[in-house]
Amino acid sequence: MQRQADQLAPPAAPCSLTQLSRQQQLRLLQVLFCCEAGRMAQRGISLDEDMLRCSICLDLLKDPVTIPCGHNYCSECIKNHWKQQDQKAIYSCPQCREVFTPRPVVGKNTMLAELVEEIKKVALRDAPCLHQYVGPGDVSCDFCTGRKMKATKSCLQCLASYCDLHLQPHYDSPAFKTHKLVTASADIQENICSLHNKMKEIFCRSDQRTICFLCSMDEHKGHDTVSAAAERTEWQQELGARRQDIWQRVQDREEALKLLQKEGDIITGSASDTVENIQAMFKQLLQLLAQRSYDIQQLIGSQQEAEMRQVEELQQRVQQEISELTRRDQELEKLAHTEDHVQFLRRYPSLISLGPSTNSPINIRSPNYFNQITYAVTELIQKLQDTLRQEWTRIAMTTAALPQTPAHHGIPPSPQAILSKVGSLELPPKIHPKPERPKDSAPAAPPPLTKSKTAPRPPRRLKSFDDKVLIPSAYSNIIPTAQFHTSSMEFKMLKPTYPTHPTPGTHLQKGPKVSSPTYPTPDQSKGPLSDLTEGENTFTSPLGYPSLDKFKVLPPAAPNHTPGEPKMRTEFLPYACRLHLDPNTANKMLVLSGQNMRVTRGKKKQSYPNHPERFTDRFQVLSREGLTGRCYWEVEWSGIVSVAVAYKHIVRAGGTSGFGDNKMSWALYCHNNKYIHDGRSLDLPGPPCSRIGVYLDHEAGVLSFYSISSTMALLHQVQAVFTQPLHAGICVGSGSAELLQLL
C-alpha cells in the first residue's frame, strides 16, 4: 500500500501516509480499493462488500480493528474471542492462527471504518426499490439471478422478458433494433412451436391455429395458410364491428337496467304508499274502536247514574218513612207514661193512624246486571274477528295474484305459501261467552258446535270508518241491551239472555283431563283484543270464560298439503332425523336402552339423579335434539303409548304436564287413536297401527301423524305456528316404544 501511495504521489514532494489529512487518506484508500477491484475484475474475480465482512460475525465490520497479523475484525468480536483464551494466556488470530503473547492492544482502523460507511451509503443508494422486485401475478425477468426483478417488456424475437436494467441493451445496441418489444407477458413461450422449437409465424385457416414454418410443410401441408400478420390485419378490420355490436348490447342492457331500477322504485313506492294508507286506515279503525269503547263506557255511566238516582230517591223515601215511624213510636212511648187520661185519649187515635202501607217486595238485581252489554260487545268482537279472518284470506289471495315483474323468471308464490308465511296473523275462531246464571235458575244448555257457513263478503273500498260500516248490526245490539226496567218501588231481576250464534267447527270435543284445575296463562290477561300467544291465536272473554279450540285441524280425509310437502314414504325419508331420548327428562319409572332410542315402562323406579327437567307425574320422556325445519321420524310401539311433540319448557309436574293436556304439546294416543291438544281430544278413524310416522315442517307450521304398514296413511294433520324448537316426546303407560333408525 505504501509503494502504491508513493507511485501516486508527485515525485517532487514525497511524503508519508501519516502526513496526509484524513480526507486525503480516505480518498487514497478509495483509489487503491478501486484499483484493486479493477485488477480483480480483469482476473474474473468480483469484488463486493463480502470482502469487508468480519469473519467472526459474518456481518459488515463494526468499529473495525486490525490485529498484528494484518486481519481485520469487529472490535467486540475479537475481544470476545480473546476473552475465551484468557485462561491459557495465548491469543491467536481466528483466520491465520498466528499466536500472540501477551494479548495485543488493538485500536480502531479509522480509514477502514469510513470506507465501510461509504460502501453502505452506495449500496443503499443503488439498491432497487421494493416495488421493482417480482411479486404475485408479475412477470419475472429471465436474466436476473438471485432475487428476480419485475419484467417490463418481452421480446418476440428473443422470446424472453426483461427488467429495465437488462432491457437497456435492446435500446442501446444496433443488433436489437429490429426486435419487437411488447408488454411483459407470461405466455411468451406459447409463441414457440412445441414440436419444432420454432417461432409460430404462420396461421392455418383450416385448423384456426398458429403454426411454425416446419408445421406448414408437415402436418399442415395443403392447408389454407397465411402469415400471422396478414390474418391479424383481417381480424383487426372485424374487431371494430364486433366492438360496435358489444357496445350496442351494453347500451341495451343499461337501458333495461334503468327500466328495472325504475320498476323497483315504482314497486317500493307503491308498497310504501300502500303501507302508509293501511296504517292510516287501521289507525282510524283503532280510533273508532276507542271511540266506541268510550261511548259504551259513557252509556254504562249514564245508565248507572239514572239507576242510582232512582235508588237514592227510594232510599230517601224509605228513610223518611222510617223516621216518621220512629217519631210516632217515641210519642206513643211517651204517651204510655202520661197520667193525664184526657190527653191520652185525645192523642192516641192520631198516633196509631198510619195510613195505607207502601211496603212492597224489593228484588235485588243480579251482580251481572250490566253483563248484557258485555255479551253484546263480545258478539261485536266475534263478528269483527269473523270478518277479518274472511277478508284476510281474500287479501292474501290478492297479494299472491299480483302481476310478476317481467324480468322475474321464478314461479310466483302460491296463496298457501303466503298464508303459511303469515299464518301467525290468522285470527282466532269465534267464542261463546258463558254468562253467569242466577243461583235459582236452571243450568243453560251449551251452545251447539256447528260449522260456520258464512260466505266471505265481496271486497269494499273504505275511505273512512264509521259506526254504520263497522258491523252495524252487532253494534246496534248494544243499545237495546241497555234498556233496564225500573219502577218507583219495585226492582225486577233481569233474566240474562244467552246469545246463540254459529261457531266455526273443528270436529273437536271436550276430552277427559287428568285434573280439572285451570291455570291462568299470560295470554288470558291481555283482554279481548289480544293478538298471538305461544304460536296460536286465542280470544279470551272479558268475563274470563275459556275459549273454544285455538288451532286449526285439517280433515284427515282430505289433507291440505303445504307446497312441497312429501306425500309418499320415500319422499319423507330424505327428511329423516336420528333422535335420542334425553335421560334427564325421563320419568323414573321408565327404562331407556338401545343407545337411548328405546323406552320401556319399568316395574320399579330407576336410580336416575334428580333433575329439574325430569317428568315426575307422567311416564314421559323428551328427545335430546330440538327440531326445526323439516323433520321425519318413526316410532314402533306396543302397549299404552302416546307419541308427541312439545316445547322444551313444558311443565314437568302437575295435572297439566301430560302430553296434549296443555298448549305446549301436541300428542297422538296410539293405543286408542286419539289426537289431543290443550286438553281437547279428537277421535281418529281406523284401527291403531303399531308404527307411527311423524312429519314436522316447523317453518310452515305443519305437524302430521301417519300410520305405517304396507301403506302409509295420514291419521291427522295440524296447522299451527311454532315459535320455538320442538322436541319429540313419548309417553309409555305400559309396554314400550322405540325411535326407529331410518338413516
XYZ file of C-alpha atoms in Angstrom:
743
model
C 0.000 0.000 0.000
C 2.900 2.342 0.796
C 4.511 1.650 -2.592
C 1.210 2.359 -4.349
C 0.902 5.592 -2.423
C 4.449 6.549 -3.376
C 3.695 5.859 -7.007
C 0.612 8.038 -6.904
C 2.332 10.899 -5.037
C 4.172 13.585 -7.076
C 7.913 12.834 -7.193
C 8.870 16.409 -6.261
C 7.045 16.295 -2.935
C 7.472 12.883 -1.293
C 5.543 12.397 1.960
C 4.418 9.602 4.255
C 0.803 8.363 4.713
C 0.688 9.824 8.205
C 1.402 13.275 6.867
C -1.840 13.277 4.811
C -5.110 14.642 6.173
C -7.946 12.259 6.956
C -9.830 13.290 3.814
C -6.729 12.648 1.700
C -6.161 9.307 3.390
C -9.766 8.219 2.718
C -9.529 9.350 -0.898
C -6.270 7.461 -1.333
C -7.782 4.334 0.189
C -10.774 4.540 -2.163
C -8.424 4.895 -5.154
C -6.431 1.890 -4.040
C -9.632 -0.078 -3.464
C -10.900 0.757 -6.938
C -7.533 -0.163 -8.490
C -7.558 -3.490 -6.732
C -11.168 -4.033 -7.808
C -10.173 -3.342 -11.406
C -7.311 -5.831 -11.317
C -9.600 -8.459 -9.744
C -12.225 -7.814 -12.389
C -9.577 -8.414 -15.094
C -8.835 -11.774 -13.493
C -12.579 -12.580 -13.384
C -12.860 -12.064 -9.633
C -15.773 -9.990 -8.356
C -15.265 -7.510 -5.563
C -18.213 -6.816 -3.305
C -18.996 -5.987 0.276
C -18.173 -9.570 1.373
C -14.509 -8.509 1.431
C -15.362 -6.070 4.226
C -17.219 -8.572 6.387
C -15.999 -9.784 9.768
C -15.028 -13.468 9.617
C -16.440 -13.994 13.125
C -19.968 -12.427 12.909
C -20.104 -12.543 9.071
C -21.508 -9.001 9.034
C -20.031 -5.743 7.783
C -17.285 -4.538 10.049
C -18.401 -2.523 13.057
C -15.706 -0.419 14.706
C -13.050 -2.304 12.654
C -9.666 -3.027 14.272
C -6.524 -4.512 12.709
C -4.508 -7.089 14.712
C -0.710 -7.542 14.300
C -1.089 -10.220 11.593
C -2.979 -7.719 9.380
C -6.507 -9.216 9.550
C -9.452 -7.006 10.383
C -12.295 -7.759 12.814
C -15.093 -6.036 14.651
C -13.787 -4.643 17.924
C -16.325 -6.552 20.038
C -15.904 -9.784 18.063
C -12.096 -10.041 18.526
C -12.318 -9.015 22.178
C -14.899 -11.728 22.899
C -12.767 -14.246 21.009
C -9.642 -13.426 23.018
C -11.619 -13.332 26.271
C -12.215 -17.062 25.888
C -8.414 -17.557 25.675
C -7.570 -15.589 28.839
C -7.054 -18.767 30.915
C -4.312 -20.044 28.584
C -2.823 -16.555 28.124
C -2.205 -17.492 24.495
C -4.043 -15.426 21.901
C -4.404 -16.306 18.235
C -5.904 -14.960 15.012
C -9.182 -16.703 14.066
C -8.112 -16.802 10.396
C -4.372 -17.467 10.185
C -3.939 -18.929 13.715
C -0.867 -16.747 14.402
C -0.163 -16.716 18.161
C 0.395 -13.534 20.150
C 1.765 -13.204 23.674
C 0.903 -11.131 25.510
C -2.569 -10.084 24.371
C -2.161 -7.401 21.682
C -3.561 -3.948 22.187
C -5.647 -3.005 19.157
C -7.044 0.333 18.060
C -9.802 1.374 15.699
C -8.950 1.386 11.983
C -10.499 4.751 11.147
C -9.983 4.659 7.383
C -11.464 1.160 7.105
C -14.453 2.219 9.206
C -15.102 5.217 6.938
C -14.734 3.062 3.837
C -17.341 0.635 5.219
C -19.730 3.523 5.831
C -19.201 4.769 2.259
C -19.952 1.305 0.877
C -23.145 1.169 2.951
C -24.263 4.508 1.532
C -23.506 3.449 -2.040
C -25.336 0.131 -1.574
C -28.334 1.910 -0.085
C -28.431 4.421 -2.943
C -28.073 1.833 -5.702
C -30.477 -0.715 -4.156
C -33.623 -1.242 -6.267
C -36.976 -0.179 -4.893
C -39.051 -2.939 -3.331
C -41.801 -2.456 -5.860
C -39.346 -3.378 -8.658
C -38.989 -6.902 -7.350
C -41.285 -9.520 -8.831
C -44.472 -10.132 -6.889
C -47.552 -12.336 -7.187
C -49.030 -12.024 -10.665
C -45.962 -10.250 -12.074
C -43.744 -11.497 -14.903
C -40.167 -12.090 -13.727
C -37.053 -11.064 -15.624
C -35.438 -14.053 -17.351
C -31.908 -12.635 -16.920
C -31.918 -11.706 -13.212
C -30.072 -14.042 -10.850
C -30.898 -14.371 -7.169
C -33.921 -12.277 -6.316
C -35.590 -11.540 -9.629
C -36.815 -8.147 -10.752
C -40.200 -7.462 -12.350
C -40.125 -7.620 -16.139
C -41.473 -4.629 -18.042
C -41.061 -5.814 -21.659
C -40.996 -9.085 -23.573
C -39.104 -9.569 -26.841
C -40.902 -11.533 -29.545
C -37.578 -12.420 -31.226
C -35.664 -13.362 -28.073
C -38.800 -14.899 -26.521
C -37.657 -13.609 -23.154
C -38.810 -10.988 -20.653
C -36.562 -8.228 -19.321
C -36.492 -5.824 -16.412
C -35.500 -2.202 -17.013
C -31.837 -2.948 -16.287
C -31.484 -5.912 -18.639
C -33.700 -4.279 -21.249
C -31.233 -1.453 -21.817
C -29.143 -3.340 -24.462
C -32.274 -3.599 -26.637
C -32.348 0.196 -26.717
C -28.599 0.814 -26.983
C -27.229 -1.963 -29.236
C -27.922 -1.815 -33.024
C -28.165 -5.630 -33.048
C -31.502 -5.416 -31.167
C -33.035 -2.532 -33.106
C -35.241 -4.842 -35.213
C -36.562 -6.812 -32.234
C -40.238 -6.382 -31.428
C -40.865 -5.379 -27.793
C -44.294 -5.836 -26.218
C -45.713 -5.528 -22.718
C -44.308 -8.217 -20.444
C -46.273 -11.437 -20.868
C -46.020 -14.756 -19.069
C -47.322 -16.520 -22.189
C -44.413 -15.520 -24.395
C -43.275 -19.134 -24.659
C -46.537 -20.010 -26.391
C -45.100 -18.315 -29.483
C -42.688 -21.276 -29.796
C -43.825 -24.442 -31.542
C -43.639 -27.309 -29.061
C -42.787 -29.807 -31.859
C -40.072 -27.968 -33.753
C -38.992 -25.307 -31.257
C -39.508 -22.638 -33.922
C -41.382 -19.334 -33.950
C -45.082 -19.526 -34.834
C -45.267 -17.097 -37.725
C -47.974 -18.748 -39.873
C -51.746 -19.012 -39.300
C -53.599 -22.119 -40.530
C -57.115 -21.095 -41.523
C -58.150 -24.712 -41.913
C -57.394 -25.535 -38.254
C -57.709 -21.978 -36.930
C -54.366 -22.043 -35.111
C -50.872 -20.550 -35.370
C -48.062 -22.818 -36.553
C -44.383 -22.623 -37.419
C -42.833 -22.915 -40.881
C -41.989 -26.613 -40.447
C -45.561 -27.370 -39.382
C -46.830 -25.839 -42.632
C -44.568 -28.238 -44.540
C -45.549 -31.265 -42.484
C -48.930 -31.992 -40.848
C -50.494 -28.782 -42.192
C -49.329 -29.341 -45.728
C -52.010 -28.387 -48.235
C -53.972 -26.324 -45.701
C -55.047 -22.756 -46.284
C -52.222 -20.865 -44.574
C -51.265 -17.199 -44.413
C -48.826 -15.231 -42.350
C -49.889 -14.392 -38.831
C -49.504 -10.692 -39.611
C -51.862 -10.924 -42.624
C -54.507 -12.796 -40.631
C -54.177 -10.270 -37.825
C -54.852 -7.467 -40.345
C -58.125 -9.105 -41.458
C -59.254 -9.788 -37.922
C -58.343 -6.267 -36.935
C -60.816 -4.980 -39.500
C -63.611 -7.106 -37.961
C -62.708 -6.023 -34.461
C -64.336 -2.612 -34.849
C -67.667 -4.112 -35.929
C -67.543 -6.633 -33.086
C -66.882 -3.892 -30.587
C -69.795 -1.925 -32.015
C -72.096 -4.933 -31.520
C -70.884 -5.359 -27.959
C -71.307 -1.675 -27.253
C -74.850 -1.750 -28.652
C -75.676 -4.721 -26.443
C -74.198 -2.935 -23.422
C -76.400 0.073 -24.165
C -79.454 -2.181 -24.462
C -78.639 -3.843 -21.153
C -78.049 -0.484 -19.489
C -81.424 0.699 -20.752
C -83.023 -2.471 -19.402
C -81.227 -1.895 -16.098
C -82.639 1.618 -15.918
C -86.133 0.261 -16.561
C -85.676 -2.364 -13.858
C -84.447 0.277 -11.443
C -87.449 2.406 -12.318
C -89.726 -0.572 -11.803
C -88.065 -1.277 -8.475
C -88.637 2.327 -7.438
C -92.277 2.054 -8.502
C -92.737 -1.180 -6.548
C -91.033 0.279 -3.495
C -93.014 3.494 -3.726
C -96.292 1.672 -4.257
C -95.606 -0.678 -1.361
C -94.625 2.240 0.862
C -97.740 4.219 -0.078
C -99.929 1.166 0.463
C -98.374 0.512 3.859
C -98.905 4.153 4.843
C -102.527 4.026 3.671
C -103.152 0.776 5.521
C -101.527 2.161 8.651
C -103.723 5.243 8.420
C -106.831 3.118 7.857
C -106.065 0.804 10.760
C -105.208 3.812 12.903
C -108.610 5.249 12.034
C -110.167 1.889 12.819
C -108.424 1.793 16.184
C -109.580 5.343 16.869
C -113.121 4.306 16.026
C -112.852 1.305 18.329
C -111.509 3.549 21.067
C -114.371 5.995 20.456
C -116.909 3.168 20.565
C -115.339 1.906 23.779
C -115.655 5.388 25.242
C -119.271 5.666 24.034
C -120.151 2.355 25.672
C -118.485 3.439 28.886
C -120.439 6.696 28.773
C -123.617 4.732 28.089
C -122.998 2.494 31.062
C -122.130 5.515 33.197
C -125.309 7.353 32.201
C -127.423 4.302 32.889
C -125.654 3.829 36.188
C -126.381 7.437 37.191
C -130.055 7.128 36.228
C -130.484 3.888 38.119
C -128.586 5.163 41.126
C -130.684 8.350 41.142
C -133.863 6.300 41.386
C -132.347 4.073 44.020
C -131.305 7.107 46.053
C -134.821 8.616 45.759
C -136.321 5.385 47.004
C -133.756 5.217 49.753
C -134.683 8.776 50.796
C -138.413 7.986 50.857
C -137.856 4.815 52.840
C -135.610 6.706 55.227
C -138.290 9.385 55.707
C -140.875 6.687 56.422
C -138.537 5.094 58.937
C -138.025 8.472 60.628
C -141.791 9.107 60.778
C -142.478 5.688 62.249
C -139.695 6.132 64.761
C -141.114 9.521 65.798
C -144.616 8.032 66.284
C -143.144 5.185 68.316
C -141.345 7.629 70.579
C -144.538 9.690 71.097
C -146.520 6.534 71.829
C -143.928 5.523 74.391
C -144.135 8.979 75.953
C -147.934 8.854 75.840
C -147.913 5.498 77.590
C -146.343 7.073 80.682
C -148.627 10.111 80.896
C -151.070 10.291 83.866
C -153.481 12.647 82.121
C -156.237 10.423 80.871
C -157.824 13.137 78.774
C -154.618 13.868 76.859
C -154.031 10.146 76.296
C -157.470 9.656 74.827
C -157.169 12.771 72.638
C -153.733 11.988 71.079
C -153.788 8.193 70.889
C -156.087 7.857 67.839
C -153.969 10.203 65.740
C -150.696 8.472 66.601
C -151.847 4.979 65.732
C -153.373 6.054 62.428
C -150.542 5.068 59.992
C -152.440 5.097 56.759
C -152.009 2.523 53.950
C -148.658 0.737 53.915
C -146.296 1.377 50.950
C -144.241 -1.717 51.635
C -143.642 -3.882 48.553
C -141.168 -6.682 47.796
C -137.751 -5.497 46.644
C -135.992 -7.876 44.292
C -132.238 -7.307 44.164
C -130.680 -7.361 40.736
C -128.065 -9.937 39.814
C -124.371 -8.969 40.203
C -124.243 -9.457 36.432
C -126.725 -6.631 35.922
C -124.640 -4.940 33.214
C -123.329 -8.139 31.641
C -125.833 -7.883 28.813
C -123.701 -5.075 27.414
C -120.638 -7.277 27.789
C -122.363 -10.026 25.811
C -123.298 -7.590 23.065
C -119.729 -6.257 22.860
C -118.409 -9.810 22.777
C -120.721 -10.576 19.873
C -119.458 -7.468 18.094
C -115.846 -8.566 18.558
C -116.663 -12.065 17.347
C -118.272 -10.737 14.190
C -115.318 -8.444 13.654
C -113.000 -11.425 14.025
C -115.030 -13.417 11.519
C -114.883 -10.542 9.065
C -111.143 -10.056 9.471
C -110.500 -13.782 9.137
C -112.511 -14.000 5.934
C -111.067 -10.813 4.480
C -107.511 -11.835 5.379
C -107.762 -14.865 3.116
C -109.004 -12.659 0.297
C -106.196 -10.152 0.880
C -103.584 -12.920 0.840
C -105.011 -14.323 -2.395
C -104.995 -10.821 -3.909
C -101.348 -10.350 -2.921
C -100.397 -13.664 -4.497
C -102.228 -12.730 -7.705
C -100.290 -9.503 -8.243
C -98.566 -9.421 -11.670
C -94.958 -10.551 -11.556
C -92.001 -8.496 -12.754
C -91.294 -9.289 -16.437
C -87.640 -9.880 -15.662
C -88.542 -12.329 -12.897
C -88.357 -15.877 -14.212
C -89.291 -17.631 -10.993
C -92.640 -19.183 -10.132
C -94.980 -16.760 -8.324
C -95.657 -17.779 -4.749
C -98.846 -19.677 -4.143
C -101.530 -18.300 -1.817
C -100.900 -21.239 0.510
C -97.251 -20.235 0.718
C -98.202 -16.674 1.612
C -100.685 -17.898 4.198
C -98.049 -20.186 5.686
C -95.597 -17.279 5.892
C -98.094 -15.071 7.699
C -100.021 -17.793 9.477
C -99.387 -16.092 12.782
C -101.776 -13.324 11.711
C -104.760 -15.659 11.496
C -107.423 -14.534 13.910
C -108.904 -16.963 16.411
C -112.272 -18.634 15.979
C -115.366 -17.101 17.450
C -116.234 -17.932 21.070
C -119.439 -18.055 23.081
C -119.408 -16.042 26.282
C -120.801 -18.047 29.140
C -122.879 -15.685 31.313
C -123.271 -16.295 34.991
C -126.721 -17.559 35.740
C -128.706 -16.838 38.902
C -128.474 -19.412 41.611
C -132.167 -20.193 41.361
C -132.209 -20.639 37.601
C -131.720 -23.862 35.725
C -128.389 -24.598 34.008
C -128.264 -23.351 30.484
C -127.559 -25.786 27.711
C -124.241 -25.173 25.970
C -124.487 -23.618 22.517
C -124.259 -26.149 19.696
C -120.956 -26.572 17.882
C -121.961 -26.013 14.284
C -119.785 -25.215 11.355
C -119.927 -21.638 10.206
C -121.391 -21.269 6.736
C -120.810 -17.555 6.466
C -119.539 -16.741 2.996
C -116.824 -14.141 2.517
C -118.229 -10.746 1.704
C -117.280 -9.045 -1.557
C -114.435 -6.570 -1.169
C -115.299 -2.968 -0.420
C -113.086 0.068 -0.618
C -113.380 2.022 2.622
C -112.412 5.662 2.601
C -113.330 6.201 6.225
C -114.772 4.271 9.112
C -117.980 4.969 10.976
C -120.382 3.060 13.139
C -122.508 2.158 10.107
C -119.638 0.482 8.328
C -118.106 -1.266 11.317
C -120.500 -4.177 11.918
C -123.655 -2.041 12.179
C -125.930 -4.913 13.226
C -123.692 -6.010 16.046
C -123.091 -2.514 17.380
C -126.776 -1.683 17.299
C -127.440 -4.658 19.558
C -125.601 -2.899 22.360
C -128.080 -0.021 22.636
C -131.310 -2.006 23.255
C -129.491 -4.153 25.752
C -129.013 -1.141 27.997
C -132.771 -0.554 28.451
C -133.304 -1.536 32.077
C -136.746 -1.742 33.689
C -137.238 0.160 36.931
C -140.158 1.414 38.936
C -140.506 3.683 41.856
C -140.871 0.950 44.415
C -140.014 -2.319 42.645
C -136.762 -3.752 41.346
C -137.145 -6.640 38.901
C -134.267 -9.016 38.351
C -133.474 -9.264 34.649
C -133.051 -12.795 33.438
C -129.956 -12.880 31.245
C -130.391 -13.966 27.673
C -127.851 -16.339 26.219
C -126.561 -15.377 22.786
C -126.666 -18.131 20.241
C -124.613 -17.839 17.105
C -122.756 -20.324 14.937
C -119.181 -21.253 15.749
C -116.577 -22.493 13.285
C -116.475 -26.218 13.826
C -113.234 -28.084 14.248
C -114.716 -31.529 14.961
C -113.229 -31.284 18.445
C -114.979 -32.479 21.527
C -114.227 -31.912 25.152
C -111.650 -34.530 26.103
C -111.008 -36.077 29.507
C -108.394 -34.440 31.652
C -106.443 -35.905 34.500
C -107.263 -32.904 36.654
C -109.713 -30.092 36.200
C -107.940 -27.010 37.629
C -107.261 -24.339 35.029
C -104.099 -22.335 35.458
C -104.039 -18.746 34.202
C -101.680 -18.122 31.332
C -100.149 -14.847 30.171
C -102.423 -14.693 27.143
C -105.534 -14.652 29.341
C -104.560 -11.314 30.821
C -104.330 -9.452 27.545
C -108.032 -8.729 27.163
C -110.411 -9.400 24.310
C -108.160 -8.000 21.602
C -105.031 -9.985 22.416
C -103.069 -10.965 19.351
C -100.848 -14.007 19.439
C -99.962 -16.392 22.236
C -97.448 -19.159 22.104
C -97.727 -19.783 18.407
C -101.550 -19.951 18.331
C -104.408 -17.487 18.208
C -106.801 -17.111 21.094
C -109.521 -14.766 22.274
C -110.252 -14.532 25.971
C -113.654 -13.348 27.066
C -113.674 -10.296 29.306
C -115.513 -12.465 31.811
C -112.685 -14.960 31.868
C -114.569 -17.828 30.237
C -112.463 -20.344 28.340
C -112.433 -20.116 24.580
C -113.043 -22.931 22.166
C -110.396 -24.641 20.089
C -107.402 -22.414 19.322
C -105.867 -24.346 16.486
C -106.906 -25.416 13.034
C -107.480 -29.102 12.372
C -107.302 -30.318 8.800
C -109.734 -33.135 7.989
C -107.967 -36.499 7.663
C -109.930 -37.455 4.576
C -108.686 -34.524 2.501
C -105.460 -33.177 3.981
C -104.265 -29.834 2.742
C -100.659 -30.433 1.870
C -98.463 -27.393 2.017
C -96.426 -26.614 -1.116
C -93.581 -29.055 -1.439
C -94.828 -31.356 1.355
C -93.984 -35.049 0.833
C -96.822 -37.482 0.198
C -95.073 -40.846 -0.255
C -92.894 -42.534 2.355
C -89.919 -42.438 0.005
C -90.369 -38.677 -0.143
C -90.314 -38.430 3.660
C -87.101 -40.411 4.138
C -84.757 -37.593 2.960
C -86.020 -35.613 5.962
C -85.428 -38.477 8.400
C -83.579 -37.460 11.556
C -81.902 -39.592 14.182
C -83.295 -38.842 17.626
C -82.145 -39.883 21.095
C -84.170 -39.776 24.278
C -82.877 -37.475 26.993
C -82.303 -39.376 30.278
C -82.567 -36.099 32.209
C -86.246 -35.801 31.214
C -87.281 -39.459 31.638
C -89.677 -40.344 34.444
C -88.013 -42.621 36.991
C -90.407 -45.452 36.074
C -89.083 -45.505 32.508
C -86.111 -47.607 31.376
C -84.016 -46.330 28.461
C -81.990 -48.701 26.283
C -80.670 -49.153 22.760
C -78.498 -46.030 22.748
C -81.369 -44.127 24.387
C -83.662 -44.829 21.435
C -85.935 -47.340 23.213
C -88.077 -46.687 26.286
C -89.892 -49.307 28.378
C -92.228 -48.953 31.342
C -90.333 -50.410 34.288
C -91.646 -52.225 37.347
C -89.676 -50.158 39.839
C -88.136 -46.736 39.986
C -84.789 -46.249 38.329
C -81.855 -44.621 40.106
C -81.893 -41.509 37.966
C -80.436 -38.409 39.642
C -82.763 -35.553 40.437
C -83.003 -33.070 37.602
C -85.247 -30.021 37.069
C -86.229 -31.231 33.570
C -87.401 -34.686 34.719
C -91.112 -35.571 34.443
C -92.406 -36.552 37.861
C -96.150 -37.170 37.442
C -96.337 -38.633 33.940
C -94.406 -41.540 32.412
C -92.913 -39.333 29.708
C -89.568 -38.539 28.106
C -88.406 -35.927 25.572
C -85.803 -36.177 22.851
C -82.411 -34.616 23.373
C -82.473 -32.931 19.967
C -84.528 -29.822 19.236
C -86.363 -29.914 15.905
C -86.633 -27.110 13.360
C -87.056 -27.106 9.604
C -88.415 -30.314 8.059
C -88.057 -33.496 10.127
C -89.453 -37.016 9.912
C -89.193 -39.927 12.332
C -90.998 -43.188 13.076
C -91.937 -44.858 16.353
C -92.586 -48.584 16.882
C -94.818 -49.116 19.928
C -96.755 -51.678 21.943
C -98.987 -51.309 24.995
C -100.347 -47.925 26.038
C -98.259 -45.307 24.282
C -98.635 -41.752 23.045
C -96.350 -40.027 20.539
C -95.995 -36.274 20.804
C -94.040 -33.121 20.102
C -93.556 -30.472 22.774
C -91.682 -27.321 23.603
C -88.690 -27.761 25.879
C -90.232 -25.657 28.668
C -93.349 -27.830 29.030
C -94.312 -28.216 32.684
C -92.768 -31.287 34.333
C -95.230 -31.841 37.175
C -98.929 -31.436 37.873
C -102.144 -32.427 36.204
C -101.412 -30.481 33.029
C -97.915 -31.878 32.467
C -99.152 -34.701 30.239
C -98.549 -34.559 26.514
C -101.591 -32.928 24.927
C -103.002 -31.587 28.201
C -101.513 -28.133 27.668
C -100.697 -25.575 24.989
C -97.061 -26.639 24.849
C -97.577 -30.105 23.336
C -99.425 -31.992 20.593
C -99.987 -35.726 21.130
C -101.339 -38.803 19.372
C -102.672 -41.553 21.656
C -101.569 -44.565 19.646
C -103.479 -47.236 21.572
C -106.929 -45.687 21.098
C -106.415 -43.458 18.040
C -106.999 -40.069 19.604
C -105.406 -36.720 18.966
C -105.199 -34.298 21.885
C -104.004 -30.748 22.376
C -104.689 -28.319 25.210
C -106.893 -30.926 26.877
C -109.240 -31.324 23.906
C -109.351 -34.618 22.082
C -110.389 -35.790 18.657
C -111.277 -39.379 17.800
C -109.494 -40.579 14.678
C -110.925 -43.141 12.252
C -109.343 -46.517 11.631
C -107.728 -49.140 13.858
C -104.481 -48.465 15.757
C -101.201 -49.164 13.946
C -98.017 -50.414 15.636
C -95.786 -47.989 13.729
C -96.363 -44.258 13.632
C -94.634 -41.765 11.353
C -94.353 -38.125 12.399
C -93.622 -35.322 9.927
C -92.856 -31.782 11.078
C -92.441 -28.708 8.891
C -91.552 -26.177 11.555
C -91.489 -23.125 9.290
C -94.788 -23.914 7.574
C -96.381 -24.887 10.907
C -97.422 -28.374 9.759
C -97.492 -31.415 12.062
C -98.679 -34.734 10.580
C -99.141 -38.214 12.048
C -99.119 -41.263 9.746
C -99.816 -44.959 10.219
C -97.060 -47.050 8.649
C -97.775 -50.590 7.444
C -97.701 -51.910 3.913
C -99.034 -48.481 3.003
C -98.724 -45.027 4.528
C -101.949 -43.340 5.630
C -102.439 -39.906 7.137
C -104.034 -40.116 10.572
C -104.143 -36.456 11.443
C -102.614 -33.158 10.415
C -102.391 -29.930 12.396
C -101.685 -26.390 11.214
C -100.181 -24.152 13.888
C -97.497 -21.512 14.335
C -94.467 -22.891 16.163
C -92.408 -20.216 17.886
C -89.663 -22.402 19.399
C -87.806 -25.615 18.548
C -89.879 -28.725 19.241
C -88.770 -31.959 20.898
C -90.132 -35.415 20.143
C -91.923 -36.931 23.124
C -93.059 -40.425 24.137
C -95.393 -41.406 26.973
C -95.440 -45.105 27.962
C -98.236 -46.139 30.314
C -97.368 -49.785 29.683
C -95.305 -51.656 27.142
C -92.533 -49.954 25.193
C -91.730 -47.640 22.307
C -88.668 -47.254 20.101
C -87.404 -44.481 17.845
C -86.515 -46.261 14.616
C -83.222 -45.598 12.875
C -84.098 -44.594 9.316
C -80.701 -43.212 8.264
